Coordinates of C-alpha atoms in Angstrom, one line a residue:
X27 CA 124.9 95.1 -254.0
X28 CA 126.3 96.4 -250.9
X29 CA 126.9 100.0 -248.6
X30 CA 124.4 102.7 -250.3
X31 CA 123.5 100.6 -253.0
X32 CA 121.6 97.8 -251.1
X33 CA 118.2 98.4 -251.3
X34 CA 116.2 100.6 -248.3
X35 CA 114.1 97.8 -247.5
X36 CA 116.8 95.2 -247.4
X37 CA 118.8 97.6 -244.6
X38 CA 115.3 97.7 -242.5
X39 CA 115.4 94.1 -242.4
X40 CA 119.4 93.6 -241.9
X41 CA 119.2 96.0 -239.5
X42 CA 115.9 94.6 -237.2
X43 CA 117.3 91.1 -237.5
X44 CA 120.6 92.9 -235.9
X45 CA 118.5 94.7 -233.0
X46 CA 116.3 91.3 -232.6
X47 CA 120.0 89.6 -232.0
X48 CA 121.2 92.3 -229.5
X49 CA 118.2 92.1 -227.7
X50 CA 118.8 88.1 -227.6
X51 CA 122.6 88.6 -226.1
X52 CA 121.5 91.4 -223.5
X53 CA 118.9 89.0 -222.2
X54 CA 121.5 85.9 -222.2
X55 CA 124.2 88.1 -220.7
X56 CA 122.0 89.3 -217.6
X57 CA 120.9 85.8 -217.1
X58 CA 124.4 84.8 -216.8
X59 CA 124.6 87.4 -213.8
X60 CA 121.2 86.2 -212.2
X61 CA 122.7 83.1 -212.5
X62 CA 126.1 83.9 -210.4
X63 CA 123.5 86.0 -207.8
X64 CA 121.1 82.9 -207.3
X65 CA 124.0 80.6 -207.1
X66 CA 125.8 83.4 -204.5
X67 CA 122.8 83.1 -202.3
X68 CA 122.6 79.0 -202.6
X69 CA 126.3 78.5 -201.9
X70 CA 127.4 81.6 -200.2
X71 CA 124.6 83.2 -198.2
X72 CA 124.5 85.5 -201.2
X73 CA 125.0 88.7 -198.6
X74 CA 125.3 92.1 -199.4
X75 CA 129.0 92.0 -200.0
X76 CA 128.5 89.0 -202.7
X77 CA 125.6 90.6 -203.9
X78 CA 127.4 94.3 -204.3
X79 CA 130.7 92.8 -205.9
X80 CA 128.6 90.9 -208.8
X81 CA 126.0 93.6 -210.0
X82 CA 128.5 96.5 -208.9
X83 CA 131.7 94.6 -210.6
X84 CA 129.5 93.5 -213.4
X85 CA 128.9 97.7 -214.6
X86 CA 132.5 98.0 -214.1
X87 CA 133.5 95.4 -216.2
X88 CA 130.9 97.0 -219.2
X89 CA 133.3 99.9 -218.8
X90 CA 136.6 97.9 -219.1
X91 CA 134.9 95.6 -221.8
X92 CA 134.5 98.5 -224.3
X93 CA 137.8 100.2 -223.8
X94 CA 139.8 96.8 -224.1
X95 CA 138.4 96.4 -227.4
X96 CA 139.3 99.3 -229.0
X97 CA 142.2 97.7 -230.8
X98 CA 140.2 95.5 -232.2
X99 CA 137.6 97.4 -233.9
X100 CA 139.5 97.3 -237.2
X101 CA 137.8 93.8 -237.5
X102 CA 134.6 94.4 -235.8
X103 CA 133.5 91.3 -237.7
X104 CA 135.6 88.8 -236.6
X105 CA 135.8 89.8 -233.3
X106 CA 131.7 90.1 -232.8
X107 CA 132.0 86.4 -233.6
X108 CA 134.6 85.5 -231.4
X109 CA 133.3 87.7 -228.8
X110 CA 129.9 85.7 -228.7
X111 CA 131.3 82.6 -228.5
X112 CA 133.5 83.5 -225.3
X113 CA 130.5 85.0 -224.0
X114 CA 128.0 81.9 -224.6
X115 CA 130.5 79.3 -223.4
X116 CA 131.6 81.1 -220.5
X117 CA 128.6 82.4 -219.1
X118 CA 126.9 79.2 -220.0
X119 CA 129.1 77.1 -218.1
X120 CA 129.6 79.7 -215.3
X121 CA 127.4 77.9 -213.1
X122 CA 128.8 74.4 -213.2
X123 CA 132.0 75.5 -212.8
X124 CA 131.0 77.5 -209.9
X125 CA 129.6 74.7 -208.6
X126 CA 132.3 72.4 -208.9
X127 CA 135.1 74.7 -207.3
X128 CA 132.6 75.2 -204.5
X129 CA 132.4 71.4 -203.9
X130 CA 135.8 70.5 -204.3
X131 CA 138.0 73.4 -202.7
X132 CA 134.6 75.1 -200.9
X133 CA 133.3 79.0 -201.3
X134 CA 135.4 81.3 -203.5
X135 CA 134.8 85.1 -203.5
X136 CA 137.6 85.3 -206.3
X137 CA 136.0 82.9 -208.9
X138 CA 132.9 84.9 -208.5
X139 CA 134.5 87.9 -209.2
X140 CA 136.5 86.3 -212.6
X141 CA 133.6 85.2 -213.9
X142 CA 131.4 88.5 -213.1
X143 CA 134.9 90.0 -214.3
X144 CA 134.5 88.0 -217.9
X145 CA 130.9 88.2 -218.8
X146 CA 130.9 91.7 -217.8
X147 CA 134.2 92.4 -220.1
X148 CA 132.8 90.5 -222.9
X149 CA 129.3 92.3 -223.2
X150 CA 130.8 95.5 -223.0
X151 CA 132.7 94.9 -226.0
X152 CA 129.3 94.3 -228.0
X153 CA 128.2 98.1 -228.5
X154 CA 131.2 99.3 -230.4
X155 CA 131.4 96.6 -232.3
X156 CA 128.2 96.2 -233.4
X157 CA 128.3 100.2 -233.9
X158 CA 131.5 99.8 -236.1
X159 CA 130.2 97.0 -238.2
X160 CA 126.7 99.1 -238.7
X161 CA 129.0 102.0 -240.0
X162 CA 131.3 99.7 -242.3
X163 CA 128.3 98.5 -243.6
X164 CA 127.5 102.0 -244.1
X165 CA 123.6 101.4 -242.6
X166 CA 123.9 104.7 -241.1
X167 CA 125.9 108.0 -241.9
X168 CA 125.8 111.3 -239.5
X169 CA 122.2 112.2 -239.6
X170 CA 120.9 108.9 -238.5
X171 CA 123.9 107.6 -236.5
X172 CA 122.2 109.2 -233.3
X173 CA 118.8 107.5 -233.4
X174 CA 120.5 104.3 -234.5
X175 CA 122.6 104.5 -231.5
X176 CA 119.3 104.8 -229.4
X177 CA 117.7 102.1 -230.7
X178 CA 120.2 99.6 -230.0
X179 CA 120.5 101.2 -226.6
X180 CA 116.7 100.3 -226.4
X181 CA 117.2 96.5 -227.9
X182 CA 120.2 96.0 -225.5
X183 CA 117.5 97.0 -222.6
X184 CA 114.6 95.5 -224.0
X185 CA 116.8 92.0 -224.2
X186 CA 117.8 92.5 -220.1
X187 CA 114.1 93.2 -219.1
X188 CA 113.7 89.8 -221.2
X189 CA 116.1 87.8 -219.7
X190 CA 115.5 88.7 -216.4
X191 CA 112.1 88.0 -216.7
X192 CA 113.0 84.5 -218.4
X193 CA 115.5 83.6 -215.3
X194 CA 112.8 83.3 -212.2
X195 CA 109.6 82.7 -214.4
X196 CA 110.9 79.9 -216.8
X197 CA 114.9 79.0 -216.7
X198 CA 115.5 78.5 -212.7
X199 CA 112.0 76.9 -212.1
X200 CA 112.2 74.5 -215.1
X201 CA 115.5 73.7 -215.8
X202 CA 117.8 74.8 -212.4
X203 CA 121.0 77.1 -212.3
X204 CA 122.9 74.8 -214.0
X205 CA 121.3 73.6 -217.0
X206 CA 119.2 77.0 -217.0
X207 CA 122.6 79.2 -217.6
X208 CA 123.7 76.6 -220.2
X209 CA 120.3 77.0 -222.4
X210 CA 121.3 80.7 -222.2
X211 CA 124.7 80.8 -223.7
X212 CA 123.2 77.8 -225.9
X213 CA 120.4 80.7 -227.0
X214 CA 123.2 83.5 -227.4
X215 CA 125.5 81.3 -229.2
X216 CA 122.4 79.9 -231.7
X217 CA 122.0 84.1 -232.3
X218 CA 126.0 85.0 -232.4
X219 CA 125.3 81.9 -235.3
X220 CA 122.7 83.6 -237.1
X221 CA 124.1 86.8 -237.0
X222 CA 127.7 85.5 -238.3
X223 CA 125.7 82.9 -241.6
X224 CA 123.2 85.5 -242.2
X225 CA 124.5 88.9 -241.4
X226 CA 128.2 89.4 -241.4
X227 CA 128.9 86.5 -243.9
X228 CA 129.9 89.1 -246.5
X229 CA 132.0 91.1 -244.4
X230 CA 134.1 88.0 -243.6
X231 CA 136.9 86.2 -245.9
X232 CA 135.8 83.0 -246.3
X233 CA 138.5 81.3 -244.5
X234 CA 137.4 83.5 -241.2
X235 CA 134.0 83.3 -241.9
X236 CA 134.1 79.3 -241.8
X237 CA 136.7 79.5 -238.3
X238 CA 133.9 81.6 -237.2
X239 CA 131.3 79.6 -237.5
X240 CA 133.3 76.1 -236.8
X241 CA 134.2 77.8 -233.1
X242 CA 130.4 78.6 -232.5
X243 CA 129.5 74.9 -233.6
X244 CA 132.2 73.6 -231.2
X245 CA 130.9 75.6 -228.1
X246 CA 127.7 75.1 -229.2
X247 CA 128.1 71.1 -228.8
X248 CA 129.8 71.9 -225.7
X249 CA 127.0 73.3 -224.2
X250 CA 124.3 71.0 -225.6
X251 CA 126.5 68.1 -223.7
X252 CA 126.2 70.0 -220.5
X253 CA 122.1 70.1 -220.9
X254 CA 122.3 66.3 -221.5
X255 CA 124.4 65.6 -218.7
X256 CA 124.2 68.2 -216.3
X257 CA 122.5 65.9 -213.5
X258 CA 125.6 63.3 -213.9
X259 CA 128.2 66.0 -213.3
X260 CA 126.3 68.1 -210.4
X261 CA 125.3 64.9 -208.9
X262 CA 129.0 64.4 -209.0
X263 CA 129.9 67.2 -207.7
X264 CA 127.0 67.3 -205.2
X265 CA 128.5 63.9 -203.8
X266 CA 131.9 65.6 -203.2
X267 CA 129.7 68.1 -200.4
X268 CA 128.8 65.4 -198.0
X269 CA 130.7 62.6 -196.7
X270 CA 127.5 60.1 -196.9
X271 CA 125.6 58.7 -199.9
X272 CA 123.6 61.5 -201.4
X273 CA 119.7 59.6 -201.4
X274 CA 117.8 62.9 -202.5
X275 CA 118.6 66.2 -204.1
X276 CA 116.8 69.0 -205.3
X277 CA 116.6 72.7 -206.5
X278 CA 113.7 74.0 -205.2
X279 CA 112.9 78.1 -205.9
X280 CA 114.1 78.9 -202.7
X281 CA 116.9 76.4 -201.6
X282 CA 118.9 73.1 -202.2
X283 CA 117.7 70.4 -200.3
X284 CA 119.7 67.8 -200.4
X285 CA 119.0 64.0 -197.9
X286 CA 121.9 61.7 -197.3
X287 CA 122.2 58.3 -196.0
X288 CA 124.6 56.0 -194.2
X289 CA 123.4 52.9 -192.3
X290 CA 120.6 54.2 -190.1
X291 CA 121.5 57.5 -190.1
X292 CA 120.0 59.9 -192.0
X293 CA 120.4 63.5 -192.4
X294 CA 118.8 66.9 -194.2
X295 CA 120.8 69.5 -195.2
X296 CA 119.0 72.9 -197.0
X297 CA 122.0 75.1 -199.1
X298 CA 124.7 72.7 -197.5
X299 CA 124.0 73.4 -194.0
X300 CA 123.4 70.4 -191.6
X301 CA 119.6 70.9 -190.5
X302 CA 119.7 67.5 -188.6
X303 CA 121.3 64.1 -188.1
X304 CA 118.7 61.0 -187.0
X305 CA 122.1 59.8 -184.5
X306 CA 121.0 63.0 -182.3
X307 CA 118.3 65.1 -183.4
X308 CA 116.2 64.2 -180.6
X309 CA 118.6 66.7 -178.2
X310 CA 118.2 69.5 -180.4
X311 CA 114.1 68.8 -180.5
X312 CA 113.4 68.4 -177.3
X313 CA 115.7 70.9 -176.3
X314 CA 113.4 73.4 -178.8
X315 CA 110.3 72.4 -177.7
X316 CA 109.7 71.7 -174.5
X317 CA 110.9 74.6 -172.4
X318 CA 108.6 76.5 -174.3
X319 CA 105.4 75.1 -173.1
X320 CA 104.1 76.0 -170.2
X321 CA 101.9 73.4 -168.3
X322 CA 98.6 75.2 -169.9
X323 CA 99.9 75.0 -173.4
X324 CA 97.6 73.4 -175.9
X325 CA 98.2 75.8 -179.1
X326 CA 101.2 76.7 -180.8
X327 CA 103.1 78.4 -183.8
X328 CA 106.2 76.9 -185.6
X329 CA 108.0 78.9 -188.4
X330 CA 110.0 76.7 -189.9
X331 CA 111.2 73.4 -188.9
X332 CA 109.3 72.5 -192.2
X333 CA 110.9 69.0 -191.2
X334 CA 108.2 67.9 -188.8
X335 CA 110.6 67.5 -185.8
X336 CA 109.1 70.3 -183.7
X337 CA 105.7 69.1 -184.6
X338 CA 106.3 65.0 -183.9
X339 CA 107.3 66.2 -180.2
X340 CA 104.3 69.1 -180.0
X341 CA 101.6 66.2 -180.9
X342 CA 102.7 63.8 -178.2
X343 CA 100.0 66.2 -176.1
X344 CA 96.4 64.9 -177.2
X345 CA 95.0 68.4 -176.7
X346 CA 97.9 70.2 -178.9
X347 CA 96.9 72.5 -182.0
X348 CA 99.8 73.6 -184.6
X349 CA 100.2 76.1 -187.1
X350 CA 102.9 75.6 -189.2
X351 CA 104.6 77.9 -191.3
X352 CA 107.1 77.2 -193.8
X353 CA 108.2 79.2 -196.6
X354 CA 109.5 76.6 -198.9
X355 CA 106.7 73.6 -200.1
X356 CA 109.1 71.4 -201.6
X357 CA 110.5 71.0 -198.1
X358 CA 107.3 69.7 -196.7
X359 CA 106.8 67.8 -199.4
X360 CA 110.1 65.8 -198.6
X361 CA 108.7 66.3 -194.9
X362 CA 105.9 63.9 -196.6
X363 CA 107.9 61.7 -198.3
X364 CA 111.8 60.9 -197.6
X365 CA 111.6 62.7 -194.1
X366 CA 108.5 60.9 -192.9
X367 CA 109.7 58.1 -191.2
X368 CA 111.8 60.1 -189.2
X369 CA 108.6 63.3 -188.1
X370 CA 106.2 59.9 -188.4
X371 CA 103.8 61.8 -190.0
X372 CA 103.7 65.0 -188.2
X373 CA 102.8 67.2 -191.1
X374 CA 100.2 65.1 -192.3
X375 CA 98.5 65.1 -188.9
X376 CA 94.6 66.7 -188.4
X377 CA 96.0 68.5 -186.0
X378 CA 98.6 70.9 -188.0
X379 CA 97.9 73.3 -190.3
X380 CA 100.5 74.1 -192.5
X381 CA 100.7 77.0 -194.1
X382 CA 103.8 78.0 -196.9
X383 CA 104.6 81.5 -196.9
X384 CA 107.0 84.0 -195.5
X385 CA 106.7 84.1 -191.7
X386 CA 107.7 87.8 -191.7
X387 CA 104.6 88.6 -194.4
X388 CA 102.4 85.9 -192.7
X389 CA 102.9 87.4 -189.5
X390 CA 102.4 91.1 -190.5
X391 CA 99.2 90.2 -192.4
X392 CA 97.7 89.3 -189.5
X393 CA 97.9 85.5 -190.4
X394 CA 95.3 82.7 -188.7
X395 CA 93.2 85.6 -188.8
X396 CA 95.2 86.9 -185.9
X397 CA 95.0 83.9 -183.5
X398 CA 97.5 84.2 -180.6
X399 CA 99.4 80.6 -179.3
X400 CA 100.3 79.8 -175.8
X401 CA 103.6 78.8 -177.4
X402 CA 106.1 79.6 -180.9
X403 CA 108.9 77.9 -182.1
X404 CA 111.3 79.6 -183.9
X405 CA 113.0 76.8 -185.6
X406 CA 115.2 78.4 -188.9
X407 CA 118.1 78.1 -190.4
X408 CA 121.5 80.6 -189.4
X409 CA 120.9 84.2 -190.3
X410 CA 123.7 83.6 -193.1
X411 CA 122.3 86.5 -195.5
X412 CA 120.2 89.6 -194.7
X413 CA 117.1 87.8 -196.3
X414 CA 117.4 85.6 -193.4
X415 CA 118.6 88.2 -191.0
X416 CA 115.1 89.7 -191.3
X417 CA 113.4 86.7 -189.6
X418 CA 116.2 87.5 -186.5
X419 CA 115.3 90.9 -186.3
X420 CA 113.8 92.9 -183.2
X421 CA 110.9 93.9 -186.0
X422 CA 110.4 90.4 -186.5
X423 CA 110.1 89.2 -182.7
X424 CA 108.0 92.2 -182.1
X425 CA 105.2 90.9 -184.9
X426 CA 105.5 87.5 -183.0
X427 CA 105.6 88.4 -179.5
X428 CA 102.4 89.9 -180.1
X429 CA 100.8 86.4 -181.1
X430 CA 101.4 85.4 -177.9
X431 CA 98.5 84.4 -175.4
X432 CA 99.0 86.0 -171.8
X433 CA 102.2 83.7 -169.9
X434 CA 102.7 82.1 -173.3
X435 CA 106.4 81.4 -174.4
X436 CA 108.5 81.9 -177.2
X437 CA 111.8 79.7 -177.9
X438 CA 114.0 80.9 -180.5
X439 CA 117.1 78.6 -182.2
X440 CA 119.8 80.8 -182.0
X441 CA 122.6 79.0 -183.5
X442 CA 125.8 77.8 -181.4
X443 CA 126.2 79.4 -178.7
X444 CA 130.3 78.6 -178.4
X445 CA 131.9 78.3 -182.2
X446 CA 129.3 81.9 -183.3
X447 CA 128.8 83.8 -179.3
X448 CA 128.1 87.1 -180.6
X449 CA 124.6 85.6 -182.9
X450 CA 123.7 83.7 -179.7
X451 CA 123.8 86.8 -177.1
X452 CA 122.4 89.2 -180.0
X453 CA 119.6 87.0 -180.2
X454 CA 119.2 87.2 -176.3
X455 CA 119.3 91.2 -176.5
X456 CA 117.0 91.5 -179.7
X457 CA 114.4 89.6 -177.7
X458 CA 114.8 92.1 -174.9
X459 CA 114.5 94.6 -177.4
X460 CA 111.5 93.5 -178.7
X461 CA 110.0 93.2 -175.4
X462 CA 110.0 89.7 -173.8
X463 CA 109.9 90.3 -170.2
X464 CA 112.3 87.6 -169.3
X465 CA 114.9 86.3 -171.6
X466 CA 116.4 82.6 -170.7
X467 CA 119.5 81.8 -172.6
X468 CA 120.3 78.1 -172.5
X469 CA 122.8 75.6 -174.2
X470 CA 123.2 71.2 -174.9
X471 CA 125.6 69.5 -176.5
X472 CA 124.5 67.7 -179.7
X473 CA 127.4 65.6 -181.2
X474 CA 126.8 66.6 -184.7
X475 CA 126.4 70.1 -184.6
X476 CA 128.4 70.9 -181.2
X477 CA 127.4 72.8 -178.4
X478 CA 124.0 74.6 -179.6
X479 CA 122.1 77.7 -177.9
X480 CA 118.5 78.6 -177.5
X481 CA 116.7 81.6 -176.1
X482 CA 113.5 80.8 -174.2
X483 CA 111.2 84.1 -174.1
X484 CA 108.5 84.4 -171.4
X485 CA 106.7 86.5 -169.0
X486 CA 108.9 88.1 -165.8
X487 CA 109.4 84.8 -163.4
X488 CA 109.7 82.3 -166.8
X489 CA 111.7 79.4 -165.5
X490 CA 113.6 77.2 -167.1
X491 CA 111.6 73.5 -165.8
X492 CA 109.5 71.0 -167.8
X493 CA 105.8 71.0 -167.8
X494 CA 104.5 68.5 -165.0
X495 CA 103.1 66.1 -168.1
X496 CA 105.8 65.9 -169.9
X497 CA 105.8 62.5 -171.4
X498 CA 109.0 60.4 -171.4
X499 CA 112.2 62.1 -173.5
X500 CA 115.0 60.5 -174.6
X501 CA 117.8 63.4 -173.3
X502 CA 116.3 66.2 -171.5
X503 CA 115.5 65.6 -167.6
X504 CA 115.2 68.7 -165.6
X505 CA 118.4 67.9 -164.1
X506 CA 120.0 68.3 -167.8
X507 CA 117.9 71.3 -168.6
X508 CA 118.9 73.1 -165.3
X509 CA 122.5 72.4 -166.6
X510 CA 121.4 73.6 -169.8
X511 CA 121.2 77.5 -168.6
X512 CA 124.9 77.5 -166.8
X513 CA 128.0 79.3 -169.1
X514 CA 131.3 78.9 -168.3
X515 CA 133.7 81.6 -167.2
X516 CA 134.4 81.7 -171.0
X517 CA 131.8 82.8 -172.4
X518 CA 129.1 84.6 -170.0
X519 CA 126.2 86.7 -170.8
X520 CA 126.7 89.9 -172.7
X521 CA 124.7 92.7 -173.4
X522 CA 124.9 93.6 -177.4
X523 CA 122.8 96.1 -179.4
X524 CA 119.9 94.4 -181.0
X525 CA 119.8 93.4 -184.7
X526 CA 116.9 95.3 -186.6
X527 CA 115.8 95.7 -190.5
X528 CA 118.1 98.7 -190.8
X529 CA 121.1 97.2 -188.7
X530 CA 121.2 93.1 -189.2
X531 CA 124.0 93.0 -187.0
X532 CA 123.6 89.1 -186.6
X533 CA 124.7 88.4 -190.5
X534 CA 127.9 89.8 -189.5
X535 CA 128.1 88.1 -186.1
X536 CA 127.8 84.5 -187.9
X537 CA 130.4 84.8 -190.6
X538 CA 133.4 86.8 -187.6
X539 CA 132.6 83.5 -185.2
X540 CA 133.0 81.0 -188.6
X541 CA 136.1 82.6 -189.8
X542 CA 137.7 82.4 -185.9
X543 CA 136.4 79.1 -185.5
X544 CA 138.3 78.6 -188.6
X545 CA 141.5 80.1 -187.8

């Protein structure tokens, strides 16, 4: 039997397994955009403008996705089919290959914007089809065509809510962006399956029916070879990033942290950025820490620098209490483990408490129950993205300035102070903003990351000396440190309006000075 003839309660059930396998692709197809926005923010920065051109260029594309298929609705059918089994294998592998172009020919706003482009195309296209097979199949006439229309409206939503649920709570944390994107267009392809041997099968000529169903096997094999071997080819991949033998790598839900190692030297890099070299670290340490302390120090703060560096140089004092706070606890845990040769044990010392959680939340909270330090280290990675960009904020000093014991200091990283100029004095300036009564700015060379600005923060008549028991360094002398706060004629102070929550002027600072350093 078939059309008005097939029984009523066979059409309930043809027609809920249909709204069980929308729901199904909605979720996959919204993980596949999850997937380019997590990947964005690991590879890119995953700014506003990345950000905006996937979830802004992924609507658009619904738009273009339904109009382009308008010539095809005369086989709503075959086209479903084929429709799914673009969308599974491209979305599913849109993250790999992502991946790869960023390691071989590095970031590529344009792929990102072809593959938001495709997946966005492709599940536009699903509504009128699925709408002209439902009326060929004559499982709704003009009186129910309406509420039919809503309730695959609802499964389509229903099936986003799911999948973007399933992203952050199960795929990402279990099976990373890779493989996690792959088991989604492996779900939406095993559905596009069902729908095609279960569903459509008598809508289909047989020879159609069994091209259908032979393509859907094929990408379907595709697929499950990516989840096998994922870790071969992003480790591949991975290894085409850095120049040294790749020792570590991992996912974690914040970051990629990745460890490489050639001869003695050993290096961390979080999202692809160089956090330190062993050759030269020690300059960039020292550098950090000790003009912040003043000779009464004996307590102090460090967000970030969940490497231990910071706090292997603070606990050469006796007398020295730390409170670490790191957002990310996979990066202590490497602190612990890979790392621990090189912070000798720092985070696993008595004498630091570590604490993983957003500085900016931590801070606002009233954290430590409110304990002030003598001294804080400021010790993060670029403001890259406006997530970051928070934690460079005037808001931001302001909550830590006010953790600060009377004459305590505050030292800030604030990135290099010759390839990116504009970060480096809008750091100085957002610190006067905030309300530091003296703002130091000072510069070293370290070989691996060039020359590299901080900002020391103190009380009106804050100089830029050692404390008198400073114990034995391996770079900084005061002679080096006086150095340290002379520019040359090409590149003295400037006065620049401060970046705040509303206006995170430094995000924009950062990627001007990498694209002229790059011209």
């Amino acid at each position: 039997m078939s059309g008005l003839e097939q029984p009523v309660e066979l059409t309930r059930v043809w027609r809920w397994l249909l709204l069980v396998s929308v729901a199904i692709c909605a979720a996959s197809g919204l993980v596949y955009e999850l997937a380019l926005v997590s990947l964005s923010a690991s590879l890119n920065g995953g700014g506003i403008v990345e950000t905006s051109l996937i979830v802004a260029g992924y609507v658009a594309a619904l738009g273009v996705g339904a109009i382009l298929v308008k010539p095809f609705l005369r086989w709503p059918a075959q086209t479903f089919l084929a429709v799914e089994t673009l969308l599974g294998l491209i979305g599913g592998l849109s993250a790999l290959a992502l991946y790869m172009t960023f390691a071989v020919v590095g970031q590529n706003l344009w792929m990102l914007v072809l593959a938001t482009a495709l997946i966005g195309i492709l599940v536009g296209a699903e509504l009128p089809l699925l709408m002209t097979m439902i009326q060929r199949g004559r499982l709704a006439d003009a009186r129910t065509t309406g509420s039919l229309v809503a309730t695959l409206n609802a499964a389509d939503y229903l099936g986003a809510l799911l999948g973007g649920l399933a992203w952050p709570f199960i795929l990402l944390p279990w099976l990373g962006m890779m493989r996690g994107a792959a088991a989604a267009g492996m779900i939406n392809l095993l559905a596009a399956l069902f729908v095609g041997c279960v569903l459509l099968r008598h809508l289909l000529p047989r020879p159609q029916f069994i091209s259908a169903v032979v393509a859907l096997l094929v990408a379907i094999a595709v697929l499950g070879t990516v989840l096998v071997r994922s870790d071969g080819i992003v480790a591949t991949a991975r290894q085409q990033l850095y120049t040294d033998p790749v020792i570590y790598a991992h996912q974690s839900d914040y970051q990629d942290i990745v460890v490489t190692q050639r001869g003695a030297d050993r290096r961390l890099y979080l999202n692809g950025g160089l956090q330190y070299s062993t050759r030269d670290e020690h300059r960039y340490t020292e550098s950090l820490v000790y003009p912040g302390l003043s000779d009464s120090a004996r307590s102090a703060l460090i967000i970030g620098g969940g490497d231990g560096l910071a706090a292997r140089e603070l606990l050469r004092f006796p007398d020295m209490r730390i409170t670490q706070v790191e957002l990310d606890p996979e990066v202590i845990e490497v602190a612990n483990t890979i790392l621990l040769s090189d912070n000798g044990g720092a985070m696993q010392d008595p004498r630091v408490t570590v604490i993983t959680d957003d500085a900016f939340t931590w801070l606002r909270a009233g954290g430590d129950e409110g304990q002030r330090y003598d001294a804080i280290f400021v010790d993060l990675p670029d403001p890259n993205n406006d997530t970051m960009a928070r934690l460079y904020s005037q808001e931001f000093y302001t909550l830590a300035l006010a953790r600060l014991n009377e004459g305590g200091r505050m030292v800030v990283q604030s990135s290099s102070a010759y390839t990116t100029p504009d970060v480096f004095w809008r750091i100085g300036s957002t610190l006067s903003a905030a309300g530091c009564g003296a703002v130091i700015p000072y510069h070293v060379h370290v070989p691996t990351f060039g020359d590299w600005g901080f900002q020391l923060c103190g009380p009106v008549g804050t100089e830029l000396v050692l404390r008198d028991d400073a114990p034995p360094l391996r770079f900084l002398t005061e002679e080096v440190l006086a150095a340290a706060g002379v520019f040359g004629a090409d590149n003295q102070p400037r006065e620049l309006e401060p970046s705040t929550l509303d206006h995170p002027r430094v995000v924009e600072d950062l990627r001007r000075g990498y694209r002229q350093a790059g011209e």
